[in-house]
């Protein structure tokens, strides 16, 4: 492991245990023919953004939200997902399916913001969007302030992103197939010649279709042609969280008993523990996976649960705004002075580890995502550096918004002195990796030679002549 990469201790009370585009091969069985599916790039589903949700170990796409304490933020989600919201009971995103997904419900890119009192108790996402649109609130421009950048990031006047990287990201399919996964964590756990049951094949191909049609804009998946049991997914960290702008990779395998048993998931940790649910050994702790306790509805349901559900749960419920409270032992302290103080310190450490994860990914990108990783960080490098500079100046972690940083006076408190120091110390490493990608705005400018005054030269020459004449 890179000497710059260090691990922080987990919470003391922890109790929770550029690929080639190819068409998938046609499977000559009486199941879904993947070749018939078409990716509609213009009508992708949008991500569920719930950075305020501190709940943890949630599965089956059921995402409880304390609606009495939190504002619910949702993007436009494919229909067919039922939402049950109540001021006395948690709400859940259930029954994710590819059926009934309307183009109109996926074309909007604006998030809807609503308070609990305005949320109907049961409705699908199409009516939810209409209801939320009536209560749509946007961040006031007065709450967004420009960020001053220092010498290491004279990026506030950055040139437009070169079209090659931007175009690559634009054209990079959210779901596609690849020939092989020679570096996959579960490569040795099966064979290409393995004969699977018709039920297994039908379910896996159904998952492929759902992923192809409904993946959010911040999740990308590659499936293996020669090993249909293998997937690789990358999730982009959401703004407003200590994971913002980062890339988080997961290797997935459909076991022989799928869908009776849930998929197996391994996180590319780089040896770092960035979340109570994500271990440095790669284990992902989630009820949906059977790696954490939960009630019947929170566990994997063979007739209902999907791979899309799993990925969205990881994005919205694990990589959230306050990961400290993902640990069940700490959840009761949410809202207390002590609990929030510990949460702040934990999130600050998480951001430092997220920066180290960025470096780890740039130096060793997973197969079939090499160009994606480099293009992603090329495009976002200047924003990441601007965010780091804001943190050095006292902005609290996770206060980053689109177009700037939320004013410190509008947040609970500024970042700690240790956090500012740690960010400043590691920025040199991060900026160095960005420069290797070709971000010329971040290159150190050579210091100009000292200006020599003519009178100074004359006086120096006179002193030398005076000393020689003695």
XYZ file of N, CA and C in Angstrom, residues 153-391:
717
model
N -3.774 26.379 -6.469
C -4.966 26.178 -7.282
C -5.436 27.496 -7.828
N -4.730 28.005 -8.792
C -5.185 29.214 -9.453
C -6.251 28.809 -10.447
N -7.194 27.984 -9.936
C -8.159 27.328 -10.798
C -9.462 28.074 -10.906
N -9.610 29.183 -10.171
C -10.866 29.910 -10.244
C -11.081 30.497 -11.626
N -9.988 30.683 -12.367
C -10.094 31.191 -13.726
C -9.701 30.088 -14.701
N -10.169 28.849 -14.380
C -9.755 27.697 -15.165
C -10.285 27.779 -16.581
N -9.503 27.202 -17.502
C -9.940 27.132 -18.884
C -10.997 26.041 -19.004
N -11.817 26.080 -20.047
C -12.827 25.038 -20.231
C -12.186 23.660 -20.294
N -12.917 22.673 -19.795
C -12.406 21.310 -19.814
C -12.229 20.855 -21.262
N -11.074 20.285 -21.600
C -10.871 19.806 -22.968
C -11.968 18.827 -23.362
N -12.373 18.894 -24.605
C -13.528 18.125 -25.059
C -13.310 16.618 -25.000
N -12.064 16.163 -25.099
C -11.831 14.719 -25.131
C -12.295 14.042 -23.852
N -11.919 14.594 -22.678
C -12.339 13.993 -21.407
C -13.836 14.165 -21.170
N -14.341 15.363 -21.444
C -15.766 15.615 -21.239
C -16.607 14.747 -22.163
N -16.194 14.621 -23.395
C -16.937 13.798 -24.340
C -16.871 12.326 -23.980
N -15.728 11.894 -23.479
C -15.614 10.498 -23.063
C -16.613 10.190 -21.957
N -16.672 11.041 -20.944
C -17.600 10.816 -19.845
C -19.047 10.878 -20.320
N -19.317 11.768 -21.255
C -20.678 11.888 -21.779
C -21.098 10.613 -22.505
N -20.151 10.001 -23.230
C -20.469 8.828 -24.035
C -20.277 7.510 -23.296
N -19.708 7.554 -22.112
C -19.449 6.337 -21.350
C -20.781 5.754 -20.869
N -21.113 4.569 -21.343
C -22.403 3.971 -21.016
C -22.489 3.611 -19.542
N -23.658 3.829 -18.983
C -23.846 3.477 -17.576
C -23.836 1.958 -17.382
N -24.336 1.243 -18.376
C -24.267 -0.216 -18.332
C -23.731 -0.728 -19.652
N -22.803 -1.673 -19.577
C -22.244 -2.277 -20.780
C -21.638 -3.612 -20.392
N -21.243 -4.398 -21.405
C -20.603 -5.681 -21.154
C -19.156 -5.641 -21.611
N -18.328 -6.467 -20.983
C -16.910 -6.565 -21.310
C -16.566 -8.043 -21.466
N -15.391 -8.323 -22.045
C -15.012 -9.705 -22.308
C -14.612 -10.457 -21.057
N -13.818 -9.812 -20.219
C -13.289 -10.536 -19.064
C -13.022 -9.590 -17.911
N -12.792 -10.172 -16.736
C -12.446 -9.418 -15.528
C -11.268 -10.131 -14.858
N -10.086 -9.966 -15.422
C -8.925 -10.688 -14.898
C -8.524 -10.234 -13.509
N -8.973 -9.036 -13.079
C -8.620 -8.542 -11.749
C -9.824 -8.543 -10.813
N -10.880 -9.259 -11.164
C -12.095 -9.277 -10.349
C -11.871 -10.072 -9.063
N -12.420 -9.577 -7.962
C -12.228 -10.226 -6.664
C -12.780 -11.647 -6.650
N -13.859 -11.903 -7.373
C -14.499 -13.212 -7.353
C -14.150 -14.057 -8.575
N -13.078 -13.719 -9.282
C -12.705 -14.444 -10.496
C -12.497 -15.931 -10.226
N -11.859 -16.249 -9.110
C -11.541 -17.650 -8.800
C -12.720 -18.403 -8.193
N -13.834 -17.722 -7.996
C -14.994 -18.342 -7.346
C -15.993 -18.916 -8.355
N -15.530 -19.213 -9.546
C -16.410 -19.785 -10.551
C -15.657 -20.043 -11.842
N -16.351 -20.584 -12.847
C -15.740 -20.888 -14.130
C -16.641 -20.428 -15.259
N -16.008 -20.082 -16.409
C -16.779 -19.655 -17.565
C -17.646 -20.773 -18.106
N -17.220 -22.021 -17.891
C -17.960 -23.171 -18.407
C -19.103 -23.601 -17.494
N -19.275 -22.913 -16.396
C -20.321 -23.265 -15.445
C -21.698 -23.194 -16.087
N -22.481 -24.245 -15.922
C -23.839 -24.285 -16.443
C -24.812 -23.877 -15.344
N -25.522 -22.801 -15.594
C -26.476 -22.301 -14.609
C -27.897 -22.705 -14.985
N -28.753 -22.685 -14.001
C -30.141 -23.049 -14.222
C -30.862 -21.981 -15.029
N -31.981 -22.356 -15.604
C -32.771 -21.416 -16.378
C -33.286 -20.286 -15.486
N -33.640 -20.603 -14.247
C -34.110 -19.569 -13.305
C -33.017 -18.552 -13.032
N -31.784 -19.042 -12.842
C -30.636 -18.162 -12.574
C -30.409 -17.238 -13.764
N -30.368 -17.803 -14.971
C -30.117 -17.009 -16.164
C -31.204 -15.959 -16.381
N -32.440 -16.338 -16.166
C -33.548 -15.411 -16.366
C -33.468 -14.246 -15.399
N -33.146 -14.523 -14.151
C -33.060 -13.469 -13.143
C -31.876 -12.545 -13.407
N -30.731 -13.111 -13.757
C -29.540 -12.296 -14.030
C -29.786 -11.392 -15.235
N -30.371 -11.916 -16.280
C -30.630 -11.098 -17.454
C -31.698 -10.046 -17.175
N -32.640 -10.368 -16.305
C -33.624 -9.358 -15.895
C -32.931 -8.233 -15.152
N -31.958 -8.568 -14.309
C -31.182 -7.540 -13.605
C -30.393 -6.702 -14.597
N -29.819 -7.347 -15.607
C -29.081 -6.606 -16.633
C -29.987 -5.580 -17.299
N -31.202 -5.996 -17.630
C -32.123 -5.089 -18.313
C -32.472 -3.894 -17.430
N -32.737 -4.147 -16.150
C -33.070 -3.048 -15.232
C -31.901 -2.085 -15.115
N -30.696 -2.617 -14.995
C -29.511 -1.766 -14.892
C -29.308 -0.968 -16.170
N -29.547 -1.606 -17.305
C -29.360 -0.941 -18.589
C -30.322 0.235 -18.755
N -31.521 0.085 -18.234
C -32.557 1.102 -18.428
C -32.627 2.154 -17.331
N -32.321 1.792 -16.094
C -32.691 2.648 -14.971
C -31.556 3.056 -14.031
N -30.327 2.835 -14.398
C -29.235 3.248 -13.515
C -29.231 4.761 -13.333
N -29.010 5.248 -12.109
C -28.865 6.687 -11.894
C -27.638 7.217 -12.605
N -27.546 8.532 -12.699
C -26.446 9.159 -13.429
C -25.100 8.998 -12.740
N -25.097 8.601 -11.485
C -23.842 8.528 -10.731
C -23.435 7.095 -10.410
N -24.017 6.124 -11.106
C -23.627 4.723 -10.934
C -23.369 4.116 -12.310
N -22.231 3.428 -12.465
C -21.859 2.792 -13.726
C -21.534 1.325 -13.456
N -21.975 0.453 -14.356
C -21.826 -0.988 -14.153
C -21.289 -1.634 -15.421
N -20.394 -2.611 -15.239
C -19.917 -3.444 -16.332
C -20.164 -4.910 -15.963
N -20.784 -5.630 -16.901
C -21.046 -7.061 -16.741
C -20.088 -7.835 -17.629
N -19.808 -9.058 -17.235
C -18.830 -9.872 -17.961
C -19.530 -10.840 -18.906
N -19.131 -10.838 -20.192
C -19.736 -11.712 -21.193
C -19.424 -13.183 -20.934
N -18.166 -13.468 -20.625
C -17.748 -14.857 -20.447
C -18.097 -15.411 -19.071
N -18.338 -14.507 -18.114
C -18.728 -14.899 -16.758
C -19.921 -14.045 -16.337
N -21.119 -14.531 -16.656
C -22.311 -13.748 -16.373
C -22.542 -13.538 -14.885
N -21.826 -14.271 -14.052
C -22.004 -14.117 -12.603
C -21.238 -12.934 -12.047
N -20.419 -12.250 -12.871
C -19.569 -11.168 -12.375
C -20.035 -9.798 -12.861
N -20.008 -8.847 -11.955
C -20.292 -7.442 -12.254
C -19.250 -6.579 -11.561
N -19.068 -5.377 -12.079
C -18.262 -4.362 -11.395
C -19.023 -3.051 -11.466
N -19.126 -2.374 -10.341
C -19.870 -1.112 -10.275
C -19.013 -0.032 -9.644
N -19.219 1.199 -10.094
C -18.576 2.345 -9.465
C -19.659 3.355 -9.117
N -19.569 3.901 -7.916
C -20.522 4.893 -7.428
C -19.777 6.197 -7.191
N -20.321 7.297 -7.706
C -19.727 8.621 -7.486
C -20.298 9.205 -6.208
N -19.428 9.643 -5.309
C -19.880 10.225 -4.052
C -20.701 11.483 -4.273
N -21.775 11.614 -3.504
C -22.710 12.726 -3.688
C -22.209 13.993 -3.019
N -22.561 15.145 -3.594
C -22.221 16.415 -2.963
C -22.984 16.526 -1.643
N -22.427 17.308 -0.734
C -23.041 17.441 0.578
C -22.627 16.353 1.543
N -21.785 15.423 1.089
C -21.287 14.344 1.947
C -19.757 14.399 1.967
N -19.116 13.751 2.941
C -17.642 13.712 2.928
C -17.079 12.851 1.811
N -17.951 12.227 1.028
C -17.516 11.384 -0.091
C -17.614 12.097 -1.431
N -17.933 13.400 -1.419
C -18.206 14.093 -2.676
C -17.044 13.995 -3.669
N -17.403 13.766 -4.932
C -16.485 13.705 -6.076
C -15.622 12.449 -6.111
N -15.714 11.596 -5.095
C -14.901 10.389 -5.087
C -15.513 9.268 -5.909
N -14.695 8.275 -6.246
C -15.141 7.081 -6.955
C -14.977 5.874 -6.039
N -16.040 5.082 -5.908
C -16.024 3.951 -4.992
C -16.452 2.695 -5.766
N -15.514 1.738 -5.863
C -15.697 0.558 -6.708
C -16.123 -0.664 -5.901
N -16.979 -1.483 -6.532
C -17.483 -2.704 -5.902
C -17.465 -3.844 -6.919
N -16.909 -4.987 -6.525
C -16.980 -6.205 -7.323
C -18.129 -7.055 -6.800
N -18.924 -7.602 -7.713
C -20.160 -8.294 -7.350
C -20.217 -9.643 -8.039
N -20.764 -10.630 -7.338
C -20.963 -11.948 -7.932
C -22.370 -12.453 -7.622
N -23.024 -12.997 -8.658
C -24.283 -13.692 -8.453
C -23.954 -15.143 -8.085
N -24.276 -15.591 -6.882
C -23.947 -16.974 -6.511
C -24.827 -17.974 -7.255
N -24.464 -19.254 -7.195
C -25.228 -20.291 -7.879
C -26.675 -20.340 -7.384
N -26.886 -19.971 -6.137
C -28.224 -20.035 -5.554
C -29.038 -18.769 -5.780
N -28.495 -17.818 -6.570
C -29.215 -16.584 -6.877
C -30.456 -16.907 -7.709
N -31.616 -16.302 -7.459
C -31.877 -15.193 -6.529
C -32.349 -15.610 -5.144
N -32.316 -16.912 -4.852
C -32.722 -17.315 -3.500
C -31.797 -16.711 -2.453
N -30.518 -16.592 -2.798
C -29.533 -15.948 -1.926
C -29.110 -14.623 -2.548
N -28.737 -13.635 -1.733
C -28.342 -12.323 -2.267
C -26.991 -12.372 -2.959
N -26.656 -11.351 -3.757
C -25.336 -11.284 -4.387
C -24.234 -11.142 -3.332
N -23.015 -11.448 -3.757
C -21.845 -11.206 -2.917
C -21.184 -9.916 -3.396
N -20.765 -9.077 -2.459
C -20.215 -7.761 -2.821
C -18.897 -7.534 -2.085
N -17.900 -7.069 -2.832
C -16.586 -6.731 -2.261
C -16.248 -5.293 -2.615
N -15.891 -4.507 -1.608
C -15.529 -3.101 -1.820
C -14.030 -2.957 -2.040
N -13.637 -2.156 -3.036
C -12.217 -1.868 -3.286
C -11.769 -0.814 -2.274
N -11.263 -1.256 -1.154
C -10.976 -0.338 -0.044
C -9.601 0.306 -0.112
N -8.648 -0.355 -0.755
C -7.277 0.139 -0.715
C -6.710 0.099 0.686
N -7.312 -0.725 1.544
C -6.857 -0.839 2.929
C -7.397 0.228 3.848
N -8.398 0.992 3.403
C -8.921 2.112 4.183
C -10.338 1.818 4.683
N -10.618 2.185 5.899
C -11.958 2.035 6.489
C -12.648 3.398 6.430
N -13.420 3.623 5.373
C -14.018 4.941 5.168
C -15.458 5.023 5.643
N -15.986 3.932 6.217
C -17.377 3.917 6.631
C -17.587 2.748 7.583
N -18.468 2.896 8.583
C -18.740 1.763 9.463
C -19.248 0.535 8.724
N -19.869 0.725 7.560
C -20.414 -0.388 6.789
C -19.431 -0.946 5.768
N -18.313 -0.257 5.528
C -17.338 -0.687 4.536
C -16.012 -0.969 5.236
N -15.675 -2.224 5.338
C -14.476 -2.619 6.080
C -13.229 -2.502 5.200
N -12.077 -2.357 5.856
C -10.839 -2.241 5.085
C -10.474 -3.542 4.382
N -11.103 -4.650 4.768
C -10.872 -5.926 4.079
C -11.777 -6.077 2.869
N -12.704 -5.115 2.665
C -13.596 -5.156 1.523
C -15.009 -5.608 1.838
N -15.249 -6.031 3.059
C -16.590 -6.485 3.433
C -17.577 -5.322 3.416
N -18.777 -5.604 2.907
C -19.851 -4.614 2.891
C -20.926 -5.089 3.850
N -21.189 -4.287 4.879
C -22.128 -4.668 5.925
C -23.503 -4.082 5.611
N -24.451 -4.944 5.261
C -25.771 -4.483 4.854
C -26.775 -5.622 5.050
N -27.937 -5.294 5.594
C -28.960 -6.315 5.808
C -29.389 -6.965 4.505
N -29.441 -6.186 3.453
C -29.848 -6.684 2.150
C -28.935 -7.797 1.652
N -27.681 -7.765 2.092
C -26.700 -8.775 1.695
C -26.623 -9.931 2.687
N -27.353 -9.822 3.786
C -27.278 -10.844 4.812
C -26.044 -10.743 5.676
N -25.345 -9.621 5.591
C -24.140 -9.416 6.400
C -24.428 -8.566 7.634
N -25.701 -8.269 7.862
C -26.114 -7.541 9.056
C -27.538 -7.938 9.386
N -27.884 -7.855 10.664
C -29.218 -8.235 11.075
C -30.257 -7.248 10.554
N -31.476 -7.685 10.463
C -32.571 -6.834 10.010
C -33.866 -7.619 9.995
N -34.976 -6.899 9.943
C -36.253 -7.609 9.896
C -36.479 -8.208 8.514
N -37.582 -8.907 8.371
C -37.837 -9.647 7.141
C -37.867 -8.750 5.923
N -38.459 -7.569 6.041
C -38.574 -6.667 4.912
C -37.254 -5.990 4.566
N -36.310 -6.005 5.489
C -35.016 -5.377 5.239
C -34.026 -6.334 4.588
N -34.359 -7.611 4.576
C -33.454 -8.598 4.007
C -33.767 -8.845 2.532
N -32.917 -9.632 1.895
C -33.078 -9.943 0.484
C -34.353 -10.750 0.275
N -35.191 -10.287 -0.651
C -36.436 -10.966 -0.989
C -36.310 -11.494 -2.418
N -36.189 -12.790 -2.609
C -35.910 -13.357 -3.932
C -36.882 -12.919 -5.025
N -38.134 -12.687 -4.683
C -39.122 -12.323 -5.685
C -39.192 -10.821 -5.950
N -38.530 -10.010 -5.117
C -38.659 -8.565 -5.233
C -37.330 -7.825 -5.372
N -36.322 -8.251 -4.645
C -35.056 -7.506 -4.590
C -34.323 -7.583 -5.923
N -33.602 -6.499 -6.251
C -32.856 -6.420 -7.503
C -31.461 -5.856 -7.261
N -30.612 -6.002 -8.263
C -29.267 -5.441 -8.174
C -29.315 -3.926 -8.131
N -30.239 -3.323 -8.861
C -30.377 -1.869 -8.824
C -30.697 -1.400 -7.417
N -31.578 -2.110 -6.754
C -31.943 -1.791 -5.377
C -30.712 -1.783 -4.474
N -29.882 -2.787 -4.655
C -28.677 -2.919 -3.841
C -27.729 -1.744 -4.047
N -27.466 -1.381 -5.300
C -26.535 -0.296 -5.591
C -27.051 1.046 -5.090
N -28.351 1.296 -5.255
C -28.927 2.545 -4.781
C -28.884 2.609 -3.256
N -29.076 1.469 -2.588
C -28.995 1.436 -1.129
C -27.591 1.784 -0.646
N -26.575 1.247 -1.320
C -25.193 1.569 -0.944
C -24.930 3.053 -1.125
N -25.386 3.604 -2.250
C -25.137 5.012 -2.531
C -25.838 5.930 -1.542
N -27.116 5.686 -1.282
C -27.911 6.612 -0.488
C -27.796 6.398 1.008
N -27.550 5.166 1.443
C -27.609 4.864 2.863
C -26.254 4.617 3.515
N -25.276 4.206 2.740
C -23.933 4.009 3.294
C -23.073 5.239 3.052
N -22.997 5.696 1.810
C -22.166 6.861 1.472
C -22.963 8.137 1.704
N -23.387 8.352 2.942
C -24.297 9.456 3.251
C -23.598 10.628 3.933
N -24.387 11.584 4.401
C -23.846 12.830 4.933
C -23.149 12.651 6.275
N -23.692 11.801 7.131
C -23.128 11.600 8.469
C -22.921 10.110 8.711
N -21.878 9.539 8.142
C -21.665 8.088 8.240
C -21.400 7.598 9.658
N -21.012 8.475 10.552
C -20.745 8.079 11.939
C -21.952 7.368 12.540
N -23.143 7.860 12.215
C -24.357 7.306 12.802
C -24.818 6.034 12.098
N -24.075 5.573 11.087
C -24.364 4.259 10.505
C -24.122 3.160 11.520
N -23.245 3.418 12.473
C -22.951 2.437 13.503
C -24.101 2.405 14.506
N -24.761 1.253 14.663
C -25.924 1.191 15.552
C -25.643 1.679 16.965
N -24.456 1.430 17.469
C -24.137 1.868 18.824
C -24.107 3.370 18.979
N -23.931 4.089 17.876
C -23.848 5.548 17.933
C -25.131 6.242 17.483
N -26.014 5.509 16.846
C -27.235 6.111 16.312
C -28.072 6.801 17.387
N -28.165 6.256 18.616
C -28.955 6.933 19.646
C -28.416 8.305 20.043
N -27.147 8.581 19.736
C -26.569 9.878 20.115
C -26.795 10.941 19.061
N -27.490 10.575 17.976
C -27.771 11.543 16.914
C -28.587 12.704 17.473
N -28.129 13.930 17.184
C -28.820 15.114 17.663
C -28.325 15.640 18.987
N -27.501 14.850 19.679
C -26.930 15.317 20.943
C -25.637 16.074 20.678
N -25.240 16.902 21.623
C -24.009 17.681 21.463
C -22.813 16.752 21.290
N -22.739 15.739 22.145
C -21.613 14.806 22.076
C -21.627 14.013 20.778
N -22.799 13.516 20.394
C -22.898 12.715 19.178
C -22.539 13.493 17.927
N -23.034 14.721 17.836
C -22.740 15.536 16.657
C -21.261 15.927 16.610
N -20.659 16.139 17.766
C -19.227 16.473 17.812
C -18.391 15.300 17.306
N -18.728 14.082 17.760
C -18.008 12.905 17.287
C -18.260 12.665 15.804
N -19.484 12.937 15.360
C -19.811 12.770 13.942
C -18.981 13.710 13.081
N -18.797 14.938 13.536
C -18.007 15.916 12.787
C -16.567 15.442 12.623
N -15.963 14.961 13.697
C -14.581 14.477 13.640
C -14.487 13.265 12.712
N -15.465 12.379 12.808
C -15.449 11.176 11.956
C -15.556 11.558 10.481
N -16.451 12.491 10.151
C -16.626 12.909 8.758
C -15.371 13.596 8.228
N -14.695 14.366 9.067
C -13.442 15.000 8.642
C -12.398 13.945 8.303
N -12.292 12.919 9.138
C -11.358 11.828 8.852
C -11.757 11.083 7.579
N -13.060 10.924 7.378
C -13.549 10.238 6.179
C -13.133 10.997 4.926
N -13.216 12.325 4.941
C -12.833 13.083 3.753
C -11.343 12.913 3.443
N -10.512 12.915 4.469
C -9.080 12.694 4.239
C -8.871 11.322 3.613
N -9.582 10.305 4.130
C -9.474 8.970 3.556
C -10.051 8.919 2.142
N -11.051 9.736 1.876
C -11.606 9.809 0.525
C -10.577 10.387 -0.446
N -9.826 11.398 0.003
C -8.748 11.934 -0.830
C -7.702 10.859 -1.116
N -7.386 10.059 -0.116
C -6.413 8.989 -0.300
C -6.960 7.911 -1.231
N -8.272 7.684 -1.164
C -8.898 6.740 -2.083
C -8.818 7.249 -3.520
N -8.951 8.575 -3.696
C -8.795 9.161 -5.030
C -7.402 8.865 -5.583
N -6.391 9.081 -4.767
C -5.017 8.836 -5.189
C -4.822 7.353 -5.523
N -5.356 6.488 -4.663
C -5.254 5.040 -4.871
C -5.897 4.644 -6.206
N -7.073 5.216 -6.500
C -7.788 4.870 -7.734
C -7.064 5.393 -8.965
N -6.492 6.590 -8.880
C -5.768 7.144 -10.025
C -4.505 6.352 -10.322
N -3.858 5.859 -9.289
C -2.629 5.100 -9.478
C -2.897 3.664 -9.903
N -4.039 3.109 -9.480
C -4.350 1.716 -9.787
C -5.837 1.585 -10.109
N -6.274 2.121 -11.240
C -7.701 2.049 -11.586
C -8.112 0.618 -11.928
N -9.299 0.202 -11.526
C -9.780 -1.152 -11.860
C -9.923 -1.334 -13.371
N -9.787 -2.551 -13.814
C -9.850 -2.861 -15.234
C -11.200 -2.471 -15.822
N -11.147 -1.964 -17.041
C -12.297 -1.488 -17.806
C -12.821 -0.133 -17.332
N -12.175 0.431 -16.309
C -12.552 1.768 -15.844
C -11.344 2.708 -15.817
N -10.249 2.303 -16.456
C -9.029 3.109 -16.401
C -9.260 4.516 -16.956
N -9.782 4.597 -18.174
C -9.975 5.907 -18.785
C -11.092 6.681 -18.089
N -12.069 5.960 -17.584
C -13.149 6.618 -16.851
C -12.606 7.315 -15.606
N -11.761 6.619 -14.853
C -11.179 7.206 -13.637
C -10.380 8.452 -13.975
N -9.510 8.352 -14.972
C -8.661 9.490 -15.323
C -9.483 10.666 -15.860
N -10.498 10.378 -16.670
C -11.334 11.453 -17.205
C -12.175 12.093 -16.104
N -12.682 11.274 -15.209
C -13.492 11.797 -14.106
C -12.700 12.791 -13.268
N -11.500 12.399 -12.876
C -10.708 13.283 -12.022
C -10.112 14.442 -12.801
N -9.899 14.264 -14.100
C -9.454 15.384 -14.921
C -10.519 16.474 -14.934
N -11.774 16.063 -15.109
C -12.873 17.016 -15.176
C -13.156 17.652 -13.812
N -13.014 16.889 -12.735
C -13.399 17.382 -11.415
C -12.234 17.898 -10.578
N -11.029 17.816 -11.095
C -9.850 18.167 -10.299
C -9.917 19.577 -9.715
N -10.272 20.544 -10.551
C -10.272 21.927 -10.079
C -11.325 22.159 -9.003
N -12.469 21.523 -9.144
C -13.500 21.642 -8.112
C -13.057 20.993 -6.807
N -12.371 19.868 -6.910
C -11.883 19.197 -5.707
C -10.855 20.069 -4.988
N -9.960 20.680 -5.747
C -8.943 21.543 -5.145
C -9.588 22.776 -4.523
N -10.562 23.343 -5.194
C -11.276 24.498 -4.632
C -11.969 24.122 -3.331
N -12.542 22.928 -3.283
C -13.176 22.461 -2.050
C -12.139 22.311 -0.941
N -10.987 21.757 -1.268
C -9.921 21.599 -0.261
C -9.459 22.954 0.263
N -9.345 23.919 -0.621
C -8.954 25.253 -0.182
C -10.004 25.862 0.739
N -11.276 25.599 0.436
C -12.343 26.093 1.310
C -12.265 25.427 2.675
N -11.962 24.135 2.702
C -11.815 23.439 3.979
C -10.623 23.977 4.762
